[in-house]
Tab-separated table of C-alpha atoms (C1' of nucleotides) in Angstrom:
chain	number	residue	atom	x	y	z
A	1	UNK	CA	-0.018	-0.094	-0.063
A	2	UNK	CA	1.024	3.586	-0.720
A	3	UNK	CA	-0.131	4.689	2.819
A	4	UNK	CA	3.103	2.870	4.166
A	5	UNK	CA	5.047	5.161	2.185
A	6	UNK	CA	3.322	8.112	3.578
A	7	UNK	CA	3.853	6.871	7.174
A	8	UNK	CA	7.518	6.202	6.416
A	9	UNK	CA	7.857	9.828	5.235
A	10	UNK	CA	6.167	10.987	8.360
A	11	UNK	CA	8.483	8.918	10.511
A	12	UNK	CA	11.429	10.381	8.585
A	13	UNK	CA	10.000	13.824	9.199
A	14	UNK	CA	9.739	13.517	12.907
A	15	UNK	CA	13.118	12.123	12.938
A	16	UNK	CA	14.373	15.101	11.196
A	17	UNK	CA	12.455	17.361	13.398
A	18	UNK	CA	14.063	15.764	16.434
A	19	UNK	CA	17.513	16.490	15.071
A	20	UNK	CA	16.699	20.125	14.184
A	21	UNK	CA	15.051	20.713	17.492
A	22	UNK	CA	17.920	19.347	19.279
A	23	UNK	CA	20.188	21.493	17.099
A	24	UNK	CA	18.262	24.585	17.964
A	25	UNK	CA	18.260	23.951	21.643
A	26	UNK	CA	21.974	23.362	21.561
A	27	UNK	CA	22.429	26.609	19.612
A	28	UNK	CA	20.439	28.564	21.961
A	29	UNK	CA	21.060	27.136	25.427
A	30	UNK	CA	24.354	25.144	24.831
A	31	UNK	CA	24.630	21.447	24.723
A	32	UNK	CA	24.540	21.243	28.662
A	33	UNK	CA	21.034	22.738	28.477
A	34	UNK	CA	19.739	20.146	25.949
A	35	UNK	CA	17.215	17.488	27.481
A	36	UNK	CA	15.038	14.819	25.985
A	37	UNK	CA	11.933	16.553	27.465
A	38	UNK	CA	12.759	19.954	25.934
A	39	UNK	CA	13.147	18.403	22.513
A	40	UNK	CA	9.906	16.562	22.978
A	41	UNK	CA	8.246	19.847	23.926
A	42	UNK	CA	9.624	21.577	20.731
A	43	UNK	CA	8.153	18.828	18.460
A	44	UNK	CA	5.004	18.621	20.525
A	45	UNK	CA	5.292	15.285	21.675
A	46	UNK	CA	6.429	13.434	24.922
A	47	UNK	CA	9.971	12.435	25.731
A	48	UNK	CA	9.755	8.669	25.210
A	49	UNK	CA	8.761	9.190	21.486
A	50	UNK	CA	12.452	10.051	20.909
A	51	UNK	CA	13.578	6.645	22.036
A	52	UNK	CA	11.748	5.360	18.970
A	53	UNK	CA	13.978	7.069	16.666
A	54	UNK	CA	17.273	7.156	18.726
A	55	UNK	CA	18.368	4.428	21.147
A	56	UNK	CA	19.408	7.147	23.625
A	57	UNK	CA	20.729	10.590	24.108
A	58	UNK	CA	24.308	9.811	23.313
A	59	UNK	CA	23.022	8.198	19.914
A	60	UNK	CA	21.206	11.404	18.989
A	61	UNK	CA	24.364	13.501	19.847
A	62	UNK	CA	26.392	11.106	17.750
A	63	UNK	CA	24.158	11.770	14.663
A	64	UNK	CA	24.503	15.509	15.211
A	65	UNK	CA	28.259	15.094	15.418
A	66	UNK	CA	28.174	13.081	12.147
A	67	UNK	CA	26.203	15.893	10.620
A	68	UNK	CA	28.846	18.255	11.696
A	69	UNK	CA	31.689	16.359	10.358
A	70	UNK	CA	29.836	16.117	7.093
A	71	UNK	CA	29.415	19.876	6.974
A	72	UNK	CA	32.964	20.538	7.818
A	73	UNK	CA	34.361	18.022	5.244
A	74	UNK	CA	32.211	19.823	2.599
A	75	UNK	CA	33.456	23.114	3.291
A	76	UNK	CA	37.057	22.023	3.363
A	77	UNK	CA	36.746	20.210	0.040
A	78	UNK	CA	35.317	23.314	-1.428
A	79	UNK	CA	38.251	25.305	-0.084
A	80	UNK	CA	40.648	22.940	-1.523
A	81	UNK	CA	39.095	22.953	-4.979
A	82	UNK	CA	39.732	26.726	-5.123
A	83	UNK	CA	43.461	26.251	-5.405
A	84	UNK	CA	45.952	24.317	-7.345
A	85	UNK	CA	49.231	24.399	-5.216
A	86	UNK	CA	49.147	22.075	-2.313
A	87	UNK	CA	50.602	24.760	0.057
A	88	UNK	CA	47.690	27.072	-0.894
A	89	UNK	CA	45.162	24.319	-0.519
A	90	UNK	CA	46.382	23.594	2.904
A	91	UNK	CA	46.080	27.185	3.864
A	92	UNK	CA	42.643	27.536	2.330
A	93	UNK	CA	41.606	24.260	4.042
A	94	UNK	CA	42.480	25.353	7.570
A	95	UNK	CA	41.132	28.759	6.976
A	96	UNK	CA	37.763	26.959	6.174
A	97	UNK	CA	38.139	24.989	9.428
A	98	UNK	CA	38.783	28.202	11.241
A	99	UNK	CA	35.724	29.767	9.828
A	100	UNK	CA	33.409	26.680	10.313
A	101	UNK	CA	34.336	26.779	14.030
A	102	UNK	CA	32.667	30.117	14.559
A	103	UNK	CA	30.108	29.943	11.880
A	104	UNK	CA	28.845	26.677	13.220
A	105	UNK	CA	29.882	27.024	16.855
A	106	UNK	CA	27.448	24.674	18.219
A	107	UNK	CA	28.689	21.851	15.779
A	108	UNK	CA	32.256	22.528	16.507
A	109	UNK	CA	31.554	22.304	20.298
A	110	UNK	CA	29.914	19.023	19.814
A	111	UNK	CA	32.552	17.744	17.540
A	112	UNK	CA	35.592	18.728	19.446
A	113	UNK	CA	34.174	20.039	22.783
A	114	UNK	CA	32.740	18.071	25.703
A	115	UNK	CA	33.062	14.498	24.381
A	116	UNK	CA	36.125	15.160	22.268
A	117	UNK	CA	35.815	13.206	19.274
A	118	UNK	CA	38.939	14.885	18.100
A	119	UNK	CA	39.923	13.388	14.974
A	120	UNK	CA	38.679	9.695	15.030
A	121	UNK	CA	35.114	9.429	14.763
A	122	UNK	CA	33.697	5.909	15.660
A	123	UNK	CA	30.912	5.014	13.355
A	124	UNK	CA	30.565	4.909	9.569
A	125	UNK	CA	32.056	7.885	7.827
A	126	UNK	CA	29.776	7.165	4.995
A	127	UNK	CA	30.432	6.344	1.354
A	128	UNK	CA	30.829	9.906	-0.242
A	129	UNK	CA	32.255	12.106	2.552
A	130	UNK	CA	35.791	12.049	3.612
A	131	UNK	CA	37.053	12.729	7.105
A	132	UNK	CA	38.617	16.166	7.409
A	133	UNK	CA	41.733	14.439	8.779
A	134	UNK	CA	42.114	12.324	5.748
A	135	UNK	CA	41.502	15.283	3.497
A	136	UNK	CA	44.299	17.164	4.962
A	137	UNK	CA	46.505	14.148	5.274
A	138	UNK	CA	46.208	13.807	1.435
A	139	UNK	CA	47.320	17.238	0.777
A	140	UNK	CA	50.191	17.199	3.296
A	141	UNK	CA	51.443	13.868	1.353
A	142	UNK	CA	51.188	15.854	-1.936
A	143	UNK	CA	53.149	18.708	-0.460
A	144	UNK	CA	55.879	16.346	0.663
A	145	UNK	CA	55.888	13.832	-2.055
A	146	UNK	CA	59.612	14.424	-3.082
A	147	UNK	CA	60.510	13.502	0.597
A	148	UNK	CA	58.877	10.229	0.600
A	149	UNK	CA	57.106	10.772	3.951
A	150	UNK	CA	56.007	8.021	6.172
A	151	UNK	CA	52.365	7.870	7.638
A	152	UNK	CA	53.989	9.011	10.925
A	153	UNK	CA	55.465	11.932	9.396
A	154	UNK	CA	52.026	13.083	7.875
A	155	UNK	CA	50.375	12.359	11.165
A	156	UNK	CA	52.736	14.594	12.990
A	157	UNK	CA	52.212	17.575	10.723
A	158	UNK	CA	48.460	16.842	10.631
A	159	UNK	CA	48.546	16.974	14.558
A	160	UNK	CA	50.681	20.041	14.531
A	161	UNK	CA	48.096	21.857	12.464
A	162	UNK	CA	45.233	20.660	14.263
A	163	UNK	CA	46.589	21.385	17.581
A	164	UNK	CA	47.422	25.121	16.832
A	165	UNK	CA	44.100	25.804	15.295
A	166	UNK	CA	42.063	23.837	17.777
A	167	UNK	CA	43.788	25.562	20.623
A	168	UNK	CA	43.228	29.034	18.999
A	169	UNK	CA	39.498	27.981	18.425
A	170	UNK	CA	39.122	26.894	22.219
A	171	UNK	CA	40.555	30.287	23.371
A	172	UNK	CA	38.324	32.191	21.193
A	173	UNK	CA	35.087	30.339	21.887
A	174	UNK	CA	35.557	30.693	25.600
A	175	UNK	CA	37.181	34.150	25.986
A	176	UNK	CA	35.450	35.692	23.006
A	177	UNK	CA	36.077	39.341	22.090
A	178	UNK	CA	39.597	38.763	21.352
A	179	UNK	CA	41.018	41.146	18.792
A	180	UNK	CA	40.397	39.942	15.186
A	181	UNK	CA	43.762	41.304	14.205
A	182	UNK	CA	45.593	39.446	16.906
A	183	UNK	CA	43.751	36.133	15.872
A	184	UNK	CA	44.597	36.684	12.219
A	185	UNK	CA	48.236	37.228	12.969
A	186	UNK	CA	48.589	34.222	15.211
A	187	UNK	CA	46.628	32.019	12.795
A	188	UNK	CA	48.326	33.005	9.437
A	189	UNK	CA	51.686	33.040	11.235
A	190	UNK	CA	51.139	29.372	12.531
A	191	UNK	CA	49.612	28.183	9.261
A	192	UNK	CA	52.310	29.512	6.881
A	193	UNK	CA	54.917	28.811	9.320
A	194	UNK	CA	54.121	25.156	9.442
A	195	UNK	CA	53.694	24.899	5.697
A	196	UNK	CA	56.976	26.553	5.243
A	197	UNK	CA	58.702	23.952	7.782
A	198	UNK	CA	57.008	21.111	5.943
A	199	UNK	CA	58.145	21.936	2.518
A	200	UNK	CA	61.503	23.377	3.591
B	1	UNK	CA	37.770	29.139	74.937
B	2	UNK	CA	40.235	26.666	73.352
B	3	UNK	CA	37.418	24.162	72.315
B	4	UNK	CA	36.419	26.966	69.750
B	5	UNK	CA	39.769	26.550	68.109
B	6	UNK	CA	39.290	22.624	68.178
B	7	UNK	CA	36.002	23.026	66.442
B	8	UNK	CA	37.425	25.461	64.017
B	9	UNK	CA	40.043	23.080	63.249
B	10	UNK	CA	37.603	20.258	62.719
B	11	UNK	CA	35.625	22.316	60.384
B	12	UNK	CA	38.744	23.300	58.390
B	13	UNK	CA	39.487	19.462	58.365
B	14	UNK	CA	36.115	18.506	56.888
B	15	UNK	CA	36.279	21.278	54.447
B	16	UNK	CA	39.719	19.709	53.357
B	17	UNK	CA	38.098	16.341	53.422
B	18	UNK	CA	35.326	17.480	51.030
B	19	UNK	CA	37.940	18.713	48.482
B	20	UNK	CA	40.108	15.576	48.741
B	21	UNK	CA	36.936	13.412	48.413
B	22	UNK	CA	35.854	15.466	45.273
B	23	UNK	CA	39.363	15.066	43.788
B	24	UNK	CA	39.300	11.252	44.369
B	25	UNK	CA	35.864	10.815	42.600
B	26	UNK	CA	36.994	13.055	39.963
B	27	UNK	CA	40.103	11.138	39.412
B	28	UNK	CA	38.244	7.743	39.449
B	29	UNK	CA	35.081	8.422	37.623
B	30	UNK	CA	35.684	11.694	35.794
B	31	UNK	CA	34.229	14.862	36.683
B	32	UNK	CA	30.863	14.029	35.051
B	33	UNK	CA	30.581	11.331	37.628
B	34	UNK	CA	30.938	13.602	40.513
B	35	UNK	CA	27.841	14.426	42.713
B	36	UNK	CA	27.307	16.010	45.896
B	37	UNK	CA	25.827	12.901	47.449
B	38	UNK	CA	28.831	10.742	46.405
B	39	UNK	CA	31.183	13.295	48.147
B	40	UNK	CA	28.887	13.367	51.311
B	41	UNK	CA	29.019	9.456	51.281
B	42	UNK	CA	32.756	9.377	51.098
B	43	UNK	CA	33.227	11.868	53.951
B	44	UNK	CA	30.303	10.007	55.884
B	45	UNK	CA	28.014	12.816	56.091
B	46	UNK	CA	24.788	13.836	54.088
B	47	UNK	CA	24.787	16.049	51.105
B	48	UNK	CA	23.459	19.342	52.571
B	49	UNK	CA	26.463	19.527	54.741
B	50	UNK	CA	28.632	20.444	51.738
B	51	UNK	CA	26.692	23.609	51.402
B	52	UNK	CA	27.877	24.759	54.789
B	53	UNK	CA	31.396	24.982	53.275
B	54	UNK	CA	30.712	25.659	49.583
B	55	UNK	CA	27.768	27.751	48.336
B	56	UNK	CA	27.231	25.274	45.430
B	57	UNK	CA	28.942	22.649	43.168
B	58	UNK	CA	30.409	25.278	40.902
B	59	UNK	CA	32.076	27.031	43.895
B	60	UNK	CA	33.618	23.755	44.880
B	61	UNK	CA	34.844	23.030	41.467
B	62	UNK	CA	36.198	26.411	41.253
B	63	UNK	CA	38.290	25.808	44.343
B	64	UNK	CA	39.731	22.680	42.785
B	65	UNK	CA	40.561	24.688	39.683
B	66	UNK	CA	42.263	27.151	41.977
B	67	UNK	CA	44.377	24.329	43.425
B	68	UNK	CA	45.280	23.154	39.957
B	69	UNK	CA	46.459	26.447	38.775
B	70	UNK	CA	48.582	26.815	42.018
B	71	UNK	CA	50.098	23.497	41.329
B	72	UNK	CA	50.848	24.198	37.755
B	73	UNK	CA	52.144	27.533	38.492
B	74	UNK	CA	54.738	25.968	40.958
B	75	UNK	CA	55.878	23.350	38.609
B	76	UNK	CA	56.436	26.019	35.813
B	77	UNK	CA	58.243	28.322	38.148
B	78	UNK	CA	60.530	25.482	39.314
B	79	UNK	CA	61.219	24.575	35.476
B	80	UNK	CA	62.004	28.117	35.032
B	81	UNK	CA	64.438	28.241	37.816
B	82	UNK	CA	66.523	25.484	36.396
B	83	UNK	CA	67.680	27.545	33.407
B	84	UNK	CA	69.285	30.945	32.761
B	85	UNK	CA	68.668	31.710	29.073
B	86	UNK	CA	65.055	32.935	28.377
B	87	UNK	CA	64.859	30.431	25.509
B	88	UNK	CA	65.787	27.468	27.501
B	89	UNK	CA	63.448	28.704	30.363
B	90	UNK	CA	60.466	28.828	27.973
B	91	UNK	CA	61.168	25.423	26.664
B	92	UNK	CA	61.434	23.964	30.085
B	93	UNK	CA	58.223	25.786	31.315
B	94	UNK	CA	56.122	24.445	28.547
B	95	UNK	CA	57.598	20.897	28.946
B	96	UNK	CA	56.481	21.165	32.703
B	97	UNK	CA	53.066	22.252	31.416
B	98	UNK	CA	53.092	19.196	29.173
B	99	UNK	CA	54.000	16.812	31.983
B	100	UNK	CA	51.559	18.338	34.411
B	101	UNK	CA	48.696	17.777	31.924
B	102	UNK	CA	49.209	13.929	32.126
B	103	UNK	CA	50.565	13.601	35.814
B	104	UNK	CA	47.580	15.586	36.979
B	105	UNK	CA	45.172	14.743	34.277
B	106	UNK	CA	42.141	15.265	36.465
B	107	UNK	CA	43.247	18.839	37.298
B	108	UNK	CA	44.071	19.606	33.762
B	109	UNK	CA	40.724	18.490	32.560
B	110	UNK	CA	38.972	20.649	35.253
B	111	UNK	CA	41.246	23.793	34.401
B	112	UNK	CA	41.065	23.539	30.717
B	113	UNK	CA	38.200	21.024	29.905
B	114	UNK	CA	34.504	21.335	30.393
B	115	UNK	CA	34.301	24.674	31.510
B	116	UNK	CA	37.388	25.923	29.874
B	117	UNK	CA	38.722	28.683	32.031
B	118	UNK	CA	41.564	28.852	29.575
B	119	UNK	CA	43.890	31.591	30.577
B	120	UNK	CA	41.840	33.948	32.487
B	121	UNK	CA	40.715	32.813	35.920
B	122	UNK	CA	38.016	34.710	37.697
B	123	UNK	CA	38.769	34.979	41.295
B	124	UNK	CA	41.606	35.912	43.392
B	125	UNK	CA	44.972	34.540	42.004
B	126	UNK	CA	46.262	34.964	45.490
B	127	UNK	CA	49.217	36.887	46.779
B	128	UNK	CA	52.159	34.437	46.188
B	129	UNK	CA	51.305	32.466	43.147
B	130	UNK	CA	51.354	33.909	39.684
B	131	UNK	CA	49.243	32.756	36.867
B	132	UNK	CA	50.826	30.479	34.466
B	133	UNK	CA	50.069	32.935	31.597
B	134	UNK	CA	51.722	35.782	33.355
B	135	UNK	CA	54.724	33.663	34.032
B	136	UNK	CA	55.094	32.862	30.515
B	137	UNK	CA	54.568	36.348	29.357
B	138	UNK	CA	57.364	37.637	31.678
B	139	UNK	CA	59.761	35.289	29.929
B	140	UNK	CA	58.550	36.041	26.518
B	141	UNK	CA	59.002	39.639	27.167
B	142	UNK	CA	62.649	38.904	28.392
B	143	UNK	CA	63.231	36.850	25.220
B	144	UNK	CA	61.974	39.794	23.113
B	145	UNK	CA	63.285	42.889	25.075
B	146	UNK	CA	65.557	44.248	22.206
B	147	UNK	CA	62.493	44.394	19.963
B	148	UNK	CA	60.256	46.476	22.254
B	149	UNK	CA	57.318	44.248	22.112
B	150	UNK	CA	53.725	45.491	22.826
B	151	UNK	CA	51.467	43.691	25.158
B	152	UNK	CA	49.665	42.516	21.946
B	153	UNK	CA	52.849	40.968	20.621
B	154	UNK	CA	53.478	38.976	23.839
B	155	UNK	CA	49.814	37.840	23.849
B	156	UNK	CA	50.091	36.729	20.410
B	157	UNK	CA	53.020	34.475	21.154
B	158	UNK	CA	51.614	33.276	24.351
B	159	UNK	CA	48.439	32.286	22.627
B	160	UNK	CA	50.377	30.615	19.828
B	161	UNK	CA	52.305	28.479	22.389
B	162	UNK	CA	49.251	27.701	24.425
B	163	UNK	CA	47.257	26.653	21.272
B	164	UNK	CA	49.689	24.203	20.220
B	165	UNK	CA	50.387	22.479	23.487
B	166	UNK	CA	46.710	22.385	24.642
B	167	UNK	CA	45.722	21.125	21.160
B	168	UNK	CA	48.238	18.307	21.530
B	169	UNK	CA	47.237	17.600	24.994
B	170	UNK	CA	43.690	17.420	24.005
B	171	UNK	CA	44.409	14.866	21.223
B	172	UNK	CA	46.382	12.707	23.835
B	173	UNK	CA	43.858	12.849	26.550
B	174	UNK	CA	41.111	11.564	24.272
B	175	UNK	CA	42.979	9.310	22.010
B	176	UNK	CA	45.588	7.979	24.204
B	177	UNK	CA	48.069	5.466	23.039
B	178	UNK	CA	49.583	7.723	20.547
B	179	UNK	CA	53.205	7.059	19.974
B	180	UNK	CA	55.492	8.887	22.437
B	181	UNK	CA	58.105	9.550	19.864
B	182	UNK	CA	55.550	11.184	17.553
B	183	UNK	CA	54.421	13.351	20.442
B	184	UNK	CA	57.933	14.284	21.404
B	185	UNK	CA	58.663	15.214	18.025
B	186	UNK	CA	55.556	17.461	17.468
B	187	UNK	CA	55.998	19.096	20.870
B	188	UNK	CA	59.734	19.905	20.541
B	189	UNK	CA	59.197	20.915	17.012
B	190	UNK	CA	56.504	23.336	17.816
B	191	UNK	CA	58.167	24.807	20.900
B	192	UNK	CA	61.685	25.291	19.423
B	193	UNK	CA	59.998	26.458	16.183
B	194	UNK	CA	58.057	29.102	18.035
B	195	UNK	CA	60.968	30.193	20.206
B	196	UNK	CA	63.217	30.519	17.092
B	197	UNK	CA	60.562	32.593	15.234
B	198	UNK	CA	60.110	34.795	18.315
B	199	UNK	CA	63.888	35.554	18.587
B	200	UNK	CA	64.583	35.528	14.912
C	1	DA	C1'	16.902	24.673	84.648
C	2	DC	C1'	16.225	27.566	80.527
C	3	DC	C1'	17.235	29.518	76.216
C	4	DT	C1'	19.907	30.108	72.185
C	5	DT	C1'	23.157	28.577	68.989
C	6	DT	C1'	25.172	24.988	66.330
C	7	DG	C1'	25.599	20.927	63.747
C	8	DT	C1'	23.357	17.584	61.178
C	9	DC	C1'	19.681	15.160	58.935
C	10	DT	C1'	15.108	14.233	56.650
C	11	DA	C1'	12.075	15.504	53.314
C	12	DA	C1'	11.054	17.933	49.628
C	13	DC	C1'	11.257	20.355	44.809
C	14	DA	C1'	12.416	20.675	40.185
C	15	DG	C1'	15.050	18.698	37.043
C	16	DT	C1'	17.680	14.757	34.392
C	17	DG	C1'	17.761	10.036	31.255
C	18	DT	C1'	15.241	6.068	30.505
C	19	DT	C1'	11.942	2.105	30.770
C	20	DA	C1'	7.552	-0.687	31.166
C	21	DA	C1'	2.857	-0.576	31.136
C	22	DA	C1'	-1.428	1.425	29.818
C	23	DT	C1'	-3.795	3.885	26.665
C	24	DG	C1'	-5.920	5.190	22.264
C	25	DT	C1'	-5.907	4.871	17.211
C	26	DT	C1'	-5.409	2.767	13.021
C	27	DT	C1'	-4.993	-1.137	10.123
C	28	DT	C1'	-6.157	-5.785	8.901
C	29	DA	C1'	-8.790	-10.114	8.815
C	30	DG	C1'	-12.999	-12.627	8.948
D	1	DC	C1'	-19.328	-4.281	9.447
D	2	DT	C1'	-17.519	-6.056	13.275
D	3	DA	C1'	-13.311	-8.144	15.934
D	4	DA	C1'	-8.672	-8.591	16.514
D	5	DA	C1'	-4.224	-7.485	15.935
D	6	DA	C1'	-0.688	-3.835	15.161
D	7	DC	C1'	0.947	0.402	15.763
D	8	DA	C1'	1.485	5.110	17.877
D	9	DT	C1'	1.596	7.833	21.883
D	10	DT	C1'	1.308	8.655	26.585
D	11	DT	C1'	1.341	8.089	31.637
D	12	DA	C1'	3.751	6.636	35.375
D	13	DA	C1'	7.486	5.263	37.467
D	14	DC	C1'	12.576	4.556	38.774
D	15	DA	C1'	17.014	6.168	39.937
D	16	DC	C1'	19.498	9.810	39.648
D	17	DT	C1'	21.024	15.032	39.840
D	18	DG	C1'	21.615	20.047	42.555
D	19	DT	C1'	19.604	22.586	46.124
D	20	DT	C1'	16.810	24.395	50.023
D	21	DA	C1'	13.528	24.608	54.028
D	22	DG	C1'	12.340	22.759	58.291
D	23	DA	C1'	12.895	19.620	62.034
D	24	DC	C1'	15.607	17.708	65.597
D	25	DA	C1'	19.095	16.951	68.908
D	26	DA	C1'	23.211	18.225	71.347
D	27	DA	C1'	26.189	21.858	73.131
D	28	DG	C1'	26.881	26.429	75.012
D	29	DG	C1'	25.969	30.370	77.872
D	30	DT	C1'	23.283	32.656	81.417
DNA sequence: ACCTTTGTCTAACAGTGTTAAATGTTTTAG
DNA sequence: CTAAAACATTTAACACTGTTAGACAAAGGT
């Protein structure tokens, strides 16, 4: 029967509603302020309904995290596509990362905040979207290709990049109102510095 | 009466007991697993007693954070004292920071984790102990003294340092089991790299 | 002996995640 | 068209959380 499809679509829709409701609350009140009952209120249901779609809160949060990584991956890929030289690509990718952190603060905090998923993300990365870490690793490898880098070498540099930028993001998310000029200086200093060191 | 003193001392002692109990629980179960009732259980009292010593949970956590910063400051000062040249001092200080993060993981997570206090720490820093950030800023200033650095310049470099190292710590706390050699390489690369750039 | 202060606990409130059972509503079968 | 089975949704509960008000008993001072 076609009514099955309709119902399936409705279920799909409320599942989506749960996610967007959670996202809104996380955005407005922070992830600490997110509760199952608040989500239920927002989608005009009662709390247990959510467990029909997600096995628990952690599961729901994981889905949001996945969404976040997908978005970040997309923006970093686009940034990469705007350049030819690996050095420029890397710079653009980390700049995209930087912007993502503030444009989608709520996502970033979920992805790298409280329950730091950091780089590894347990769960299917999906068929089409590449993990940001892999994305960067590719370009680093390209940049170092005449040096025959080991996986460890590439890891080292990826971690160096990520450390600086995540550290900077952390400061700015907590202690906002820092001078943009200062931020920009530290950021570009760090990025170009590392790139220079890699290819030196 | 002298009994007043005894009682005062007993109060002081249970206050201390509360703190150490909280610290133990935080160490064993993580800060998420800390609850007022668990603390009360450990010191063989009931929960409301804690509110006689701390106005709320946040207050108690703040005291622990304070303790953590005190410890870190001490170790960084000792590290500094072991060297003469500002460059070497900086290196040793950040290494001390690095070791502190893992030796006192529970403190570090409280200080820079969940409720990121980052660099600023609202509340009295106390008379004798200097904030780690100020400690580092001093040495950076010393290292740059022939360049007439502005406060912004010093800030920039402090943040750069902190970003890299906090970022690296973050990875290691979450995704432990990373190769020590790799860590060491990234860490020393970053530290000496920044120092070289500062004094270049 | 009485009164006040002090220390401590019990009970409660409002909130959290989560589950089992009871509802009501729709779909299916006879 | 009615009876039964399936589904959707809610109510009620459990075990927690931080926090506060009120009771209660022991100690101190007069």
